mmCIF file of C-alpha atoms in Angstrom:
data_model
loop_
_atom_site.group_PDB
_atom_site.id
_atom_site.type_symbol
_atom_site.label_atom_id
_atom_site.label_comp_id
_atom_site.label_asym_id
_atom_site.label_seq_id
_atom_site.Cartn_x
_atom_site.Cartn_y
_atom_site.Cartn_z
ATOM 1 C CA UNK A 191 -3.735 -5.258 -7.924
ATOM 2 C CA UNK A 192 -6.138 -2.606 -6.184
ATOM 3 C CA UNK A 193 -5.328 0.502 -7.713
ATOM 4 C CA UNK A 194 -6.622 2.698 -3.995
ATOM 5 C CA UNK A 195 -6.044 0.172 -1.797
ATOM 6 C CA UNK A 196 -5.357 2.413 0.802
ATOM 7 C CA UNK A 197 -9.168 4.252 0.688
ATOM 8 C CA UNK A 198 -10.474 0.195 0.233
ATOM 9 C CA UNK A 199 -9.164 -0.973 2.701
ATOM 10 C CA UNK A 200 -10.032 1.869 5.187
ATOM 11 C CA UNK A 201 -13.944 1.564 3.971
ATOM 12 C CA UNK A 202 -13.926 -1.983 5.019
ATOM 13 C CA UNK A 203 -12.067 -1.694 8.169
ATOM 14 C CA UNK A 204 -14.695 0.760 8.544
ATOM 15 C CA UNK A 205 -17.441 -1.040 8.037
ATOM 16 C CA UNK A 206 -15.682 -3.996 9.661
ATOM 17 C CA UNK A 207 -16.136 -2.295 13.121
ATOM 18 C CA UNK A 208 -19.084 -0.480 12.806
ATOM 19 C CA UNK A 209 -20.870 -4.001 12.442
ATOM 20 C CA UNK A 210 -19.182 -5.624 14.964
ATOM 21 C CA UNK A 211 -20.512 -2.900 17.366
ATOM 22 C CA UNK A 212 -23.887 -3.664 16.147
ATOM 23 C CA UNK A 213 -23.636 -7.688 15.693
ATOM 24 C CA UNK A 214 -24.444 -10.285 18.794
ATOM 25 C CA UNK A 215 -21.787 -12.518 17.320
ATOM 26 C CA UNK A 216 -18.132 -12.270 16.503
ATOM 27 C CA UNK A 217 -18.653 -14.278 13.180
ATOM 28 C CA UNK A 218 -15.522 -15.070 11.776
ATOM 29 C CA UNK A 219 -12.932 -13.583 14.812
ATOM 30 C CA UNK A 220 -9.342 -15.667 14.388
ATOM 31 C CA UNK A 221 -9.975 -17.869 18.040
ATOM 32 C CA UNK A 222 -13.421 -18.068 17.263
ATOM 33 C CA UNK A 223 -14.572 -17.285 21.106
ATOM 34 C CA UNK A 224 -17.881 -15.408 21.744
ATOM 35 C CA UNK A 225 -17.783 -11.850 23.803
ATOM 36 C CA UNK A 226 -19.081 -10.206 26.170
ATOM 37 C CA UNK A 227 -21.536 -8.893 23.440
ATOM 38 C CA UNK A 228 -22.975 -12.138 22.781
ATOM 39 C CA UNK A 229 -23.629 -12.835 26.081
ATOM 40 C CA UNK A 230 -25.702 -10.372 26.144
ATOM 41 C CA UNK A 231 -27.498 -10.814 22.692
ATOM 42 C CA UNK A 232 -28.067 -14.524 23.860
ATOM 43 C CA UNK A 233 -29.850 -13.171 27.101
ATOM 44 C CA UNK A 234 -31.813 -10.703 25.824
ATOM 45 C CA UNK A 235 -32.546 -13.919 22.985
ATOM 46 C CA UNK A 236 -34.138 -16.075 25.905
ATOM 47 C CA UNK A 237 -35.556 -12.479 27.564
ATOM 48 C CA UNK A 238 -38.073 -12.201 24.272
ATOM 49 C CA UNK A 239 -38.957 -15.923 24.479
ATOM 50 C CA UNK A 240 -40.091 -15.351 28.094
ATOM 51 C CA UNK A 241 -42.308 -12.248 27.037
ATOM 52 C CA UNK A 242 -43.476 -13.876 23.361
ATOM 53 C CA UNK A 243 -44.105 -16.736 25.989
ATOM 54 C CA UNK A 244 -46.516 -14.883 28.860
ATOM 55 C CA UNK A 245 -47.946 -12.894 26.044
ATOM 56 C CA UNK A 246 -49.413 -15.942 24.408
ATOM 57 C CA UNK A 247 -50.216 -17.445 27.629
ATOM 58 C CA UNK A 248 -52.945 -14.398 28.169
ATOM 59 C CA UNK A 249 -52.089 -11.372 30.131
ATOM 60 C CA UNK A 250 -53.867 -7.344 30.038
ATOM 61 C CA UNK A 251 -53.608 -4.335 30.910
ATOM 62 C CA UNK A 252 -50.907 -1.813 31.637
ATOM 63 C CA UNK A 253 -48.273 -4.905 31.636
ATOM 64 C CA UNK A 254 -49.111 -6.237 28.327
ATOM 65 C CA UNK A 255 -48.943 -2.823 26.907
ATOM 66 C CA UNK A 256 -45.611 -2.628 28.527
ATOM 67 C CA UNK A 257 -44.321 -6.217 27.477
ATOM 68 C CA UNK A 258 -45.602 -5.583 23.683
ATOM 69 C CA UNK A 259 -43.398 -2.482 23.662
ATOM 70 C CA UNK A 260 -40.243 -4.630 24.774
ATOM 71 C CA UNK A 261 -41.072 -7.301 22.436
ATOM 72 C CA UNK A 262 -41.394 -5.217 19.865
ATOM 73 C CA UNK A 263 -37.558 -3.381 20.672
ATOM 74 C CA UNK A 264 -36.637 -6.586 21.054
ATOM 75 C CA UNK A 265 -37.974 -8.363 17.898
ATOM 76 C CA UNK A 266 -35.856 -5.517 16.050
ATOM 77 C CA UNK A 267 -32.316 -5.854 17.980
ATOM 78 C CA UNK A 268 -32.923 -9.511 16.476
ATOM 79 C CA UNK A 269 -33.171 -8.505 12.978
ATOM 80 C CA UNK A 270 -30.534 -6.122 13.150
ATOM 81 C CA UNK A 271 -27.906 -8.261 14.918
ATOM 82 C CA UNK A 272 -28.716 -10.882 12.511
ATOM 83 C CA UNK A 273 -28.431 -8.814 9.741
ATOM 84 C CA UNK A 274 -25.089 -7.316 10.553
ATOM 85 C CA UNK A 275 -24.285 -10.521 11.709
ATOM 86 C CA UNK A 276 -24.113 -11.795 7.398
ATOM 87 C CA UNK A 277 -22.562 -8.757 7.063
ATOM 88 C CA UNK A 278 -19.482 -9.452 9.211
ATOM 89 C CA UNK A 279 -19.175 -12.355 7.318
ATOM 90 C CA UNK A 280 -19.044 -10.837 4.158
ATOM 91 C CA UNK A 281 -16.918 -7.456 4.777
ATOM 92 C CA UNK A 282 -14.512 -10.314 6.282
ATOM 93 C CA UNK A 283 -13.876 -11.909 3.235
ATOM 94 C CA UNK A 284 -13.463 -8.615 1.604
ATOM 95 C CA UNK A 285 -10.954 -7.426 3.822
ATOM 96 C CA UNK A 286 -9.160 -10.992 3.467
ATOM 97 C CA UNK A 287 -9.359 -10.887 -0.112
ATOM 98 C CA UNK A 288 -8.360 -7.393 -0.475
ATOM 99 C CA UNK A 289 -5.138 -8.247 1.865
ATOM 100 C CA UNK A 290 -4.868 -11.218 -0.317
ATOM 101 C CA UNK A 291 -3.529 -9.340 -3.196
ATOM 102 C CA UNK A 292 -1.918 -6.569 -0.465
ATOM 103 C CA UNK A 293 -0.520 -3.553 -2.455
ATOM 104 C CA UNK A 294 -0.278 -0.399 -0.071
ATOM 105 C CA UNK A 295 -0.184 3.033 -2.152
ATOM 106 C CA UNK A 296 3.214 3.415 -1.023
ATOM 107 C CA UNK A 297 6.409 6.697 -1.221
ATOM 108 C CA UNK A 298 9.616 6.149 -2.204
ATOM 109 C CA UNK A 299 11.991 5.188 0.763
ATOM 110 C CA UNK A 300 12.919 8.234 2.844
ATOM 111 C CA UNK A 301 16.247 6.297 4.615
ATOM 112 C CA UNK A 302 13.931 5.016 7.468
ATOM 113 C CA UNK A 303 10.950 3.974 6.030
ATOM 114 C CA UNK A 304 8.447 3.882 3.128
ATOM 115 C CA UNK A 305 6.124 6.783 3.840
ATOM 116 C CA UNK A 306 2.467 6.385 2.398
ATOM 117 C CA UNK A 307 1.909 8.187 -0.799
ATOM 118 C CA UNK A 308 0.672 11.988 -1.348
ATOM 119 C CA UNK A 309 -2.011 10.743 -3.182
ATOM 120 C CA UNK A 310 -3.714 8.183 -1.205
ATOM 121 C CA UNK A 311 -5.536 8.194 2.310
ATOM 122 C CA UNK A 312 -3.425 7.045 4.859
ATOM 123 C CA UNK A 313 -4.103 3.098 5.895
ATOM 124 C CA UNK A 314 -6.142 4.185 9.259
ATOM 125 C CA UNK A 315 -5.488 2.294 12.245
ATOM 126 C CA UNK A 316 -8.799 0.787 12.081
ATOM 127 C CA UNK A 317 -7.038 -1.561 9.485
ATOM 128 C CA UNK A 318 -4.362 -2.418 11.288
ATOM 129 C CA UNK A 319 -7.127 -3.122 14.500
ATOM 130 C CA UNK A 320 -8.648 -5.425 11.830
ATOM 131 C CA UNK A 321 -6.237 -6.877 10.127
ATOM 132 C CA UNK A 322 -4.786 -8.481 13.586
ATOM 133 C CA UNK A 323 -7.761 -9.253 14.808
ATOM 134 C CA UNK A 324 -8.794 -11.467 11.880
ATOM 135 C CA UNK A 325 -4.865 -13.079 11.864
ATOM 136 C CA UNK A 326 -4.212 -13.123 15.867
ATOM 137 C CA UNK A 327 -7.785 -13.070 17.650
ATOM 138 C CA UNK A 328 -6.567 -9.398 18.982
ATOM 139 C CA UNK A 329 -6.520 -6.321 17.578
ATOM 140 C CA UNK A 330 -3.403 -4.086 17.693
ATOM 141 C CA UNK A 331 -2.559 -0.409 16.065
ATOM 142 C CA UNK A 332 0.082 -2.137 13.738
ATOM 143 C CA UNK A 333 1.898 -5.080 12.412
ATOM 144 C CA UNK A 334 4.997 -5.357 14.452
ATOM 145 C CA UNK A 335 7.757 -7.907 13.070
ATOM 146 C CA UNK A 336 11.064 -8.039 13.669
ATOM 147 C CA UNK A 337 12.730 -5.990 11.001
ATOM 148 C CA UNK A 338 9.748 -3.815 10.023
ATOM 149 C CA UNK A 339 6.547 -2.259 11.907
ATOM 150 C CA UNK A 340 3.362 -1.289 9.643
ATOM 151 C CA UNK A 341 1.030 1.059 10.790
ATOM 152 C CA UNK A 342 -1.083 4.659 9.731
ATOM 153 C CA UNK A 343 2.698 6.100 9.424
ATOM 154 C CA UNK A 344 3.120 3.680 6.687
ATOM 155 C CA UNK A 345 6.508 0.750 6.658
ATOM 156 C CA UNK A 346 9.090 1.875 8.996
ATOM 157 C CA UNK A 347 12.571 0.024 8.451
ATOM 158 C CA UNK A 348 14.058 -1.684 10.898
ATOM 159 C CA UNK A 349 16.374 -3.640 9.376
ATOM 160 C CA UNK A 350 20.512 -3.044 11.064
ATOM 161 C CA UNK A 351 21.643 -1.691 7.339
ATOM 162 C CA UNK A 352 18.871 0.469 7.337
ATOM 163 C CA UNK A 353 21.311 3.253 7.880
ATOM 164 C CA UNK A 354 23.977 2.092 5.700
ATOM 165 C CA UNK A 355 24.914 3.539 2.700
ATOM 166 C CA UNK A 356 21.767 4.540 0.319
ATOM 167 C CA UNK A 357 21.923 1.999 -2.683
ATOM 168 C CA UNK A 358 22.861 -1.015 0.396
ATOM 169 C CA UNK A 359 19.678 0.465 2.573
ATOM 170 C CA UNK A 360 17.546 0.747 -0.326
ATOM 171 C CA UNK A 361 18.372 -2.614 -1.312
ATOM 172 C CA UNK A 362 17.518 -3.636 1.889
ATOM 173 C CA UNK A 363 14.698 -1.910 2.824
ATOM 174 C CA UNK A 364 13.113 -3.121 -0.710
ATOM 175 C CA UNK A 365 14.000 -6.893 0.593
ATOM 176 C CA UNK A 366 12.251 -6.102 3.836
ATOM 177 C CA UNK A 367 9.109 -4.371 2.619
ATOM 178 C CA UNK A 368 8.781 -7.720 0.333
ATOM 179 C CA UNK A 369 8.762 -10.253 3.509
ATOM 180 C CA UNK A 370 6.457 -7.966 4.657
ATOM 181 C CA UNK A 371 4.054 -7.785 1.654
ATOM 182 C CA UNK A 372 4.092 -11.601 1.940
ATOM 183 C CA UNK A 373 3.522 -12.367 4.831
ATOM 184 C CA UNK A 374 0.351 -10.384 4.662
ATOM 185 C CA UNK A 375 -0.802 -12.094 1.341
ATOM 186 C CA UNK A 376 -0.115 -15.549 2.820
ATOM 187 C CA UNK A 377 -1.631 -15.139 5.925
ATOM 188 C CA UNK A 378 -5.082 -13.919 4.610
ATOM 189 C CA UNK A 379 -4.750 -16.723 1.741
ATOM 190 C CA UNK A 380 -4.409 -19.036 5.020
ATOM 191 C CA UNK A 381 -7.714 -18.005 6.052
ATOM 192 C CA UNK A 382 -9.427 -17.470 3.396
ATOM 193 C CA UNK A 383 -8.499 -21.446 3.124
ATOM 194 C CA UNK A 384 -7.078 -21.322 -0.300
ATOM 195 C CA UNK A 385 -3.099 -21.974 -1.132
ATOM 196 C CA UNK A 386 -0.763 -20.428 1.121
ATOM 197 C CA UNK A 387 2.809 -20.776 2.054
ATOM 198 C CA UNK A 388 2.156 -20.852 6.362
ATOM 199 C CA UNK A 389 -0.292 -24.047 6.229
ATOM 200 C CA UNK A 390 2.982 -26.087 4.115
ATOM 201 C CA UNK A 391 5.224 -24.383 6.860
ATOM 202 C CA UNK A 392 3.248 -26.104 9.531
ATOM 203 C CA UNK A 393 2.983 -29.241 8.014
ATOM 204 C CA UNK A 394 6.620 -29.049 7.660
ATOM 205 C CA UNK A 395 6.636 -28.823 11.003
ATOM 206 C CA UNK A 396 4.481 -31.651 12.089
ATOM 207 C CA UNK A 397 6.996 -34.041 10.618
ATOM 208 C CA UNK A 398 9.506 -32.816 12.963
ATOM 209 C CA UNK A 399 8.835 -31.744 16.442
ATOM 210 C CA UNK A 400 12.262 -31.182 17.537
ATOM 211 C CA UNK A 401 12.674 -28.595 14.354
ATOM 212 C CA UNK A 402 9.418 -26.688 16.142
ATOM 213 C CA UNK A 403 11.024 -27.116 19.965
ATOM 214 C CA UNK A 404 13.990 -25.404 18.509
ATOM 215 C CA UNK A 405 12.144 -22.523 16.539
ATOM 216 C CA UNK A 406 9.714 -22.454 19.554
ATOM 217 C CA UNK A 407 13.028 -21.960 21.486
ATOM 218 C CA UNK A 408 14.381 -18.777 19.017
ATOM 219 C CA UNK A 409 11.404 -17.442 19.250
ATOM 220 C CA UNK A 410 9.915 -17.162 22.967
ATOM 221 C CA UNK A 411 13.525 -17.066 24.482
ATOM 222 C CA UNK A 412 15.967 -15.392 21.791
ATOM 223 C CA UNK A 413 13.213 -12.852 22.150
ATOM 224 C CA UNK A 414 12.843 -13.255 18.139
ATOM 225 C CA UNK A 415 9.429 -11.289 17.982
ATOM 226 C CA UNK A 416 11.519 -7.881 18.124
ATOM 227 C CA UNK A 417 14.406 -7.391 20.170
ATOM 228 C CA UNK A 418 16.287 -9.554 17.610
ATOM 229 C CA UNK A 419 18.739 -11.594 20.303
ATOM 230 C CA UNK A 420 20.196 -14.372 18.829
ATOM 231 C CA UNK A 421 21.290 -18.064 20.252
ATOM 232 C CA UNK A 422 23.992 -20.637 20.309
ATOM 233 C CA UNK A 423 23.042 -24.402 19.740
ATOM 234 C CA UNK A 424 24.640 -25.027 23.560
ATOM 235 C CA UNK A 425 21.534 -22.105 24.191
ATOM 236 C CA UNK A 426 19.227 -23.601 22.365
ATOM 237 C CA UNK A 427 19.836 -27.059 24.180
ATOM 238 C CA UNK A 428 19.974 -25.291 27.835
ATOM 239 C CA UNK A 429 16.959 -23.374 27.441
ATOM 240 C CA UNK A 430 15.165 -26.269 25.722
ATOM 241 C CA UNK A 431 15.938 -28.472 28.958
ATOM 242 C CA UNK A 432 14.655 -26.515 31.113
ATOM 243 C CA UNK A 433 11.225 -26.675 30.052
ATOM 244 C CA UNK A 434 11.443 -30.124 28.851
ATOM 245 C CA UNK A 435 13.162 -31.914 32.080
ATOM 246 C CA UNK A 436 10.848 -34.500 32.308
ATOM 247 C CA UNK A 437 10.448 -35.498 28.417
ATOM 248 C CA UNK A 438 14.460 -35.019 28.016
ATOM 249 C CA UNK A 439 15.301 -37.193 30.745
ATOM 250 C CA UNK A 440 13.517 -40.656 29.053
ATOM 251 C CA UNK A 441 15.259 -39.509 26.513
ATOM 252 C CA UNK A 442 18.677 -38.084 27.308
ATOM 253 C CA UNK A 443 20.561 -40.353 24.568
ATOM 254 C CA UNK A 444 18.619 -39.205 21.572
ATOM 255 C CA UNK A 445 17.341 -35.878 23.267
ATOM 256 C CA UNK A 446 20.765 -33.183 21.879
ATOM 257 C CA UNK A 447 20.955 -35.065 19.144
ATOM 258 C CA UNK A 448 17.278 -34.730 17.828
ATOM 259 C CA UNK A 449 17.911 -30.983 18.395
ATOM 260 C CA UNK A 450 20.743 -30.737 16.419
ATOM 261 C CA UNK A 451 18.766 -32.671 13.541
ATOM 262 C CA UNK A 452 16.125 -30.266 14.055
ATOM 263 C CA UNK A 453 18.367 -27.192 13.205
ATOM 264 C CA UNK A 454 19.734 -28.809 10.294
ATOM 265 C CA UNK A 455 15.859 -29.364 9.058
ATOM 266 C CA UNK A 456 15.397 -25.667 9.497
ATOM 267 C CA UNK A 457 18.178 -24.468 7.928
ATOM 268 C CA UNK A 458 17.557 -27.622 4.771
ATOM 269 C CA UNK A 459 16.784 -26.428 1.353
ATOM 270 C CA UNK A 460 12.909 -27.991 1.720
ATOM 271 C CA UNK A 461 11.726 -24.481 2.528
ATOM 272 C CA UNK A 462 9.618 -22.143 0.527
ATOM 273 C CA UNK A 463 10.601 -18.984 2.795
ATOM 274 C CA UNK A 464 13.392 -19.553 5.594
ATOM 275 C CA UNK A 465 11.991 -19.456 9.097
ATOM 276 C CA UNK A 466 15.221 -19.484 10.655
ATOM 277 C CA UNK A 467 18.621 -18.040 9.267
ATOM 278 C CA UNK A 468 21.975 -19.002 10.494
ATOM 279 C CA UNK A 469 25.154 -16.405 11.227
ATOM 280 C CA UNK A 470 28.853 -17.068 10.629
ATOM 281 C CA UNK A 471 30.954 -18.712 12.852
ATOM 282 C CA UNK A 472 32.519 -22.069 13.818
ATOM 283 C CA UNK A 473 29.833 -25.400 14.536
ATOM 284 C CA UNK A 474 29.467 -24.539 18.291
ATOM 285 C CA UNK A 475 29.651 -20.730 18.671
ATOM 286 C CA UNK A 476 27.333 -19.693 15.294
ATOM 287 C CA UNK A 477 24.583 -18.147 16.174
ATOM 288 C CA UNK A 478 21.147 -18.788 14.447
ATOM 289 C CA UNK A 479 17.745 -16.066 15.027
ATOM 290 C CA UNK A 480 14.321 -16.471 13.519
ATOM 291 C CA UNK A 481 13.182 -14.787 10.484
ATOM 292 C CA UNK A 482 9.675 -12.924 10.534
ATOM 293 C CA UNK A 483 8.281 -15.486 8.703
ATOM 294 C CA UNK A 484 9.910 -17.944 11.359
ATOM 295 C CA UNK A 485 8.504 -15.856 13.995
ATOM 296 C CA UNK A 486 4.985 -15.523 12.511
ATOM 297 C CA UNK A 487 4.642 -18.966 11.440
ATOM 298 C CA UNK A 488 5.341 -19.546 14.877
ATOM 299 C CA UNK A 489 2.708 -17.976 16.110
ATOM 300 C CA UNK A 490 -0.080 -18.910 13.680
ATOM 301 C CA UNK A 491 0.989 -22.582 14.174
ATOM 302 C CA UNK A 492 1.525 -22.841 17.892
ATOM 303 C CA UNK A 493 -2.241 -21.758 18.307
ATOM 304 C CA UNK A 494 -3.352 -23.986 15.988
ATOM 305 C CA UNK A 495 -1.019 -26.678 17.606
ATOM 306 C CA UNK A 496 -2.513 -26.009 21.234
ATOM 307 C CA UNK A 497 -6.518 -25.626 20.039
ATOM 308 C CA UNK A 498 -5.760 -28.555 18.506
ATOM 309 C CA UNK A 499 -4.528 -30.522 21.642
ATOM 310 C CA UNK A 500 -1.101 -30.399 20.444
ATOM 311 C CA UNK A 501 0.986 -29.335 22.864
ATOM 312 C CA UNK A 502 5.143 -27.853 23.503
ATOM 313 C CA UNK A 503 7.306 -29.329 25.934
ATOM 314 C CA UNK A 504 6.342 -30.222 29.257
ATOM 315 C CA UNK A 505 2.694 -30.467 28.132
ATOM 316 C CA UNK A 506 3.729 -32.927 24.675
ATOM 317 C CA UNK A 507 4.343 -31.565 21.321
ATOM 318 C CA UNK A 508 2.394 -34.412 19.888
ATOM 319 C CA UNK A 509 0.202 -37.326 21.375
ATOM 320 C CA UNK A 510 2.489 -39.705 20.440
ATOM 321 C CA UNK A 511 6.053 -38.034 21.618
ATOM 322 C CA UNK A 512 6.393 -39.651 25.204
ATOM 323 C CA UNK A 513 5.697 -42.763 24.039
ATOM 324 C CA UNK A 514 7.943 -43.307 20.886
ATOM 325 C CA UNK A 515 10.427 -41.155 23.144
ATOM 326 C CA UNK A 516 9.783 -44.183 25.715
ATOM 327 C CA UNK A 517 9.793 -47.083 23.164
ATOM 328 C CA UNK A 518 13.524 -45.464 21.748
ATOM 329 C CA UNK A 519 14.663 -46.009 25.341
ATOM 330 C CA UNK A 520 13.097 -48.974 26.342
ATOM 331 C CA UNK A 521 14.816 -50.209 22.687
ATOM 332 C CA UNK A 522 17.788 -49.508 23.315
ATOM 333 C CA UNK A 523 18.771 -50.763 26.501
ATOM 334 C CA UNK A 524 16.702 -54.240 25.336
ATOM 335 C CA UNK A 525 19.497 -54.105 22.658
ATOM 336 C CA UNK A 526 22.337 -53.498 24.804
ATOM 337 C CA UNK A 527 20.859 -56.130 27.353
ATOM 338 C CA UNK A 528 20.964 -58.498 24.397
ATOM 339 C CA UNK A 529 24.500 -57.561 23.151
ATOM 340 C CA UNK A 530 25.760 -58.041 26.886
ATOM 341 C CA UNK A 531 23.800 -61.362 26.876
ATOM 342 C CA UNK A 532 25.161 -62.402 23.694
ATOM 343 C CA UNK A 533 29.180 -61.119 25.422
ATOM 344 C CA UNK A 534 28.538 -63.703 28.522
ATOM 345 C CA UNK A 535 27.261 -66.742 26.449
ATOM 346 C CA UNK A 536 30.594 -66.581 23.832
ATOM 347 C CA UNK A 537 32.238 -65.528 27.241
ATOM 348 C CA UNK A 538 30.973 -68.967 28.897
ATOM 349 C CA UNK A 539 31.644 -70.739 25.562
ATOM 350 C CA UNK A 540 34.709 -70.040 25.426
ATOM 351 C CA UNK A 541 35.903 -71.054 28.281
ATOM 352 C CA UNK A 542 34.648 -74.278 27.897
#
């Protein structure tokens, strides 16, 4: 673990944004898309090619002197952008490697938060902007979780028990802090391409699309990304039905049952870290909510599924889903029909 995590994180983040400002290519952002700076760089490269072509063809006078000067300037910019782009790749890797060993220098819990250790620099907003740019494809001034906010002010605990007795509050806060550290480390490992629990959770979600639908419903419609609202099974079914009417009509006999199985799958002991938590209550009144890990996994997995052509609800989860549903429905109808025909033959035989 880095002894001076905060200082190292600040230095790398400052360099990350410096190079992004200089570089023409967004090297290694989470969504892999270009920016206005990239387009501008492409235009300048085209200008340089045209100028060099004209100079080779032959032109003189003041125009040649002007074009020579412009070509030198554009070549210098091109070299700087190339160097910055390569440097950005290296800094990105260092930033992720540091975060994979995430160990912020913090002080003791003060009842509401873990402030930064006064013997170290506070982690700058540049770091949070850089790490969320890498994690989520969009810079944000803090890492916002349901039970915690990690920012330049430290780690604020939003746990329901944070205001309870000192020992209870402290133990709850340590649990939330541990979850936050795990999320940061595992997401960084994922982007580095090393073994991580997020990839394993995404793989398991791919194996059960109804579990994915339940998690999506809890995160998006249960406000699991901040407000902490809980949903009962009845509410999950209603919301999922409204968003997925077309598909449910095809498989109406199995849809609700599969949602229940999806909840059971999410609550099973197969997961390394909880994605969904069930609260006390009778079966029909039991409430479910996503954990911070569940929200985080859903955001990352959903982005991957959509970018890979796997879509949710009306937009379909995985390509074969509708076809599978149709086959189940047709198979069920065929089986009923065959049973009916066998019954008719039996009755005719008895009459005979």
